[in-house]
PDB file of C-alpha atoms in Angstrom:
ATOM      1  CA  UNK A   1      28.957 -49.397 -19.450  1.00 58.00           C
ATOM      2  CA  UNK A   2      31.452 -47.236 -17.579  1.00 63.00           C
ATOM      3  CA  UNK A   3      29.188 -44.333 -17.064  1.00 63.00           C
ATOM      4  CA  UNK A   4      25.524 -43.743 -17.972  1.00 60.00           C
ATOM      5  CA  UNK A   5      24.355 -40.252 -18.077  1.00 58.00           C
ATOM      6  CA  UNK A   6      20.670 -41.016 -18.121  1.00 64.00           C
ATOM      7  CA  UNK A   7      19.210 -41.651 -21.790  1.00 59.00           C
ATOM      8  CA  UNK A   8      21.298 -38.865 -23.332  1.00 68.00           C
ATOM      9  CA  UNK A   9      25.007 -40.646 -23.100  1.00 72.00           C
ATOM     10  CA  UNK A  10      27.176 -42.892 -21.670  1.00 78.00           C
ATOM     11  CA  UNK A  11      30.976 -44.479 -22.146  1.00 82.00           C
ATOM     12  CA  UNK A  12      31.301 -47.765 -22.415  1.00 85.00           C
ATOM     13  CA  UNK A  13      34.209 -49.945 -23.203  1.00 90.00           C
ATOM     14  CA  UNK A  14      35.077 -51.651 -26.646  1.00 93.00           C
ATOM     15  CA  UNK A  15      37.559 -54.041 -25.973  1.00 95.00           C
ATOM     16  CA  UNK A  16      40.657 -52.157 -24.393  1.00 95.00           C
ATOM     17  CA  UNK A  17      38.752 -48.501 -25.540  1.00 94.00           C
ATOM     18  CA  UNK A  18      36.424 -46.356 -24.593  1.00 90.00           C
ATOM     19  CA  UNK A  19      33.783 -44.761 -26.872  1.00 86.00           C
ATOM     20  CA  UNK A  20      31.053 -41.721 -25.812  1.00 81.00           C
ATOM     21  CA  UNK A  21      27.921 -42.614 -27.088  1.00 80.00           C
ATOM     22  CA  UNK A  22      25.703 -39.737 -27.034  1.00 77.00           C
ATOM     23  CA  UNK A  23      21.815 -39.219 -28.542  1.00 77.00           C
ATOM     24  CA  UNK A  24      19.405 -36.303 -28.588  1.00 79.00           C
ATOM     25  CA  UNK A  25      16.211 -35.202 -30.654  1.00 85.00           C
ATOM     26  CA  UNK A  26      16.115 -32.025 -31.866  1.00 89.00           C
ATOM     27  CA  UNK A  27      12.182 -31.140 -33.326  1.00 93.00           C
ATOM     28  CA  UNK A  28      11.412 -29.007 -35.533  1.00 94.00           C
ATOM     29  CA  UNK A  29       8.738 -26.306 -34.030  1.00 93.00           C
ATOM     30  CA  UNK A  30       9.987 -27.048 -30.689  1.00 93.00           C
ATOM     31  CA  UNK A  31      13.646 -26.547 -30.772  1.00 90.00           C
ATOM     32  CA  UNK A  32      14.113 -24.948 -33.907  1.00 92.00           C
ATOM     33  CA  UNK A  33      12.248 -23.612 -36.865  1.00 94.00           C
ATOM     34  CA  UNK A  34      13.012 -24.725 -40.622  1.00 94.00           C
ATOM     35  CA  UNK A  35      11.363 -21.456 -41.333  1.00 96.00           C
ATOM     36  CA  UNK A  36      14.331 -20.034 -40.197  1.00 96.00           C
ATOM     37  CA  UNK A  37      17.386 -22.161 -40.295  1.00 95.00           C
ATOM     38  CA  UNK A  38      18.949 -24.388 -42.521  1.00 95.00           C
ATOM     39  CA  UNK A  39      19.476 -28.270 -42.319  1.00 95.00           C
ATOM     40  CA  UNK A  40      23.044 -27.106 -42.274  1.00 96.00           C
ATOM     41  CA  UNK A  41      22.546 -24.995 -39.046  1.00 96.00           C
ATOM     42  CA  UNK A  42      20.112 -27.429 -37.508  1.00 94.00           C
ATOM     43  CA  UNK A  43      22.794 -29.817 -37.934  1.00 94.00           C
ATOM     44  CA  UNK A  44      25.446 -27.753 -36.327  1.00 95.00           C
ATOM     45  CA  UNK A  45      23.338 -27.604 -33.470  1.00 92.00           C
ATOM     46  CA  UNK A  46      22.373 -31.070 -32.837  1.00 90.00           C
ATOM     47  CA  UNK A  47      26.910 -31.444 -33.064  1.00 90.00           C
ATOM     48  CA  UNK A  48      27.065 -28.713 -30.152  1.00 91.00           C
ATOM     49  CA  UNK A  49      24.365 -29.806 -28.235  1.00 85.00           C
ATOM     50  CA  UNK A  50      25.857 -33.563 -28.103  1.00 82.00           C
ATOM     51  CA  UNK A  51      29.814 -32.159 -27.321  1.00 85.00           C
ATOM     52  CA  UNK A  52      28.130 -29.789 -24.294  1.00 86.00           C
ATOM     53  CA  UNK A  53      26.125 -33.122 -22.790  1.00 76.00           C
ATOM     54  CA  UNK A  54      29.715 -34.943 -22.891  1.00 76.00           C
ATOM     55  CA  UNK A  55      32.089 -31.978 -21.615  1.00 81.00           C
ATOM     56  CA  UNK A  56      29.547 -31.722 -18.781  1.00 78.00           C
ATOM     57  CA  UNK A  57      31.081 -34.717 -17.227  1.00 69.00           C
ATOM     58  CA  UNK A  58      34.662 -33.079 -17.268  1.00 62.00           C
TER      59      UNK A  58
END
């Protein structure tokens, strides 16, 4: 592991690369409502909230 963010991310190196590794739950009721948005939007969120937790180390 080259950097650990906590349990959301980290970058760790596969053989002479690097790969982010990033995680996050998104729940339904909480953080979103299905009542309201689509699978297709829910998943569009859970893609932007993972790409702000890595640009926050840059």
């Amino acid at each position: 592991i080259i950097k650990g963010i906590g349990d959301d991310a980290s970058i760790i190196k596969v053989g002479n690369r690097y790969l982010a590794v990033t995680t996050d739950t998104l729940v339904d009721g909480d953080h979103f409502s299905l009542r309201y948005f689509n699978p297709e939007q829910v998943g569009k969120k859970a893609e932007e909230i993972s790409i702000f937790i890595f640009l926050l180390w840059f």
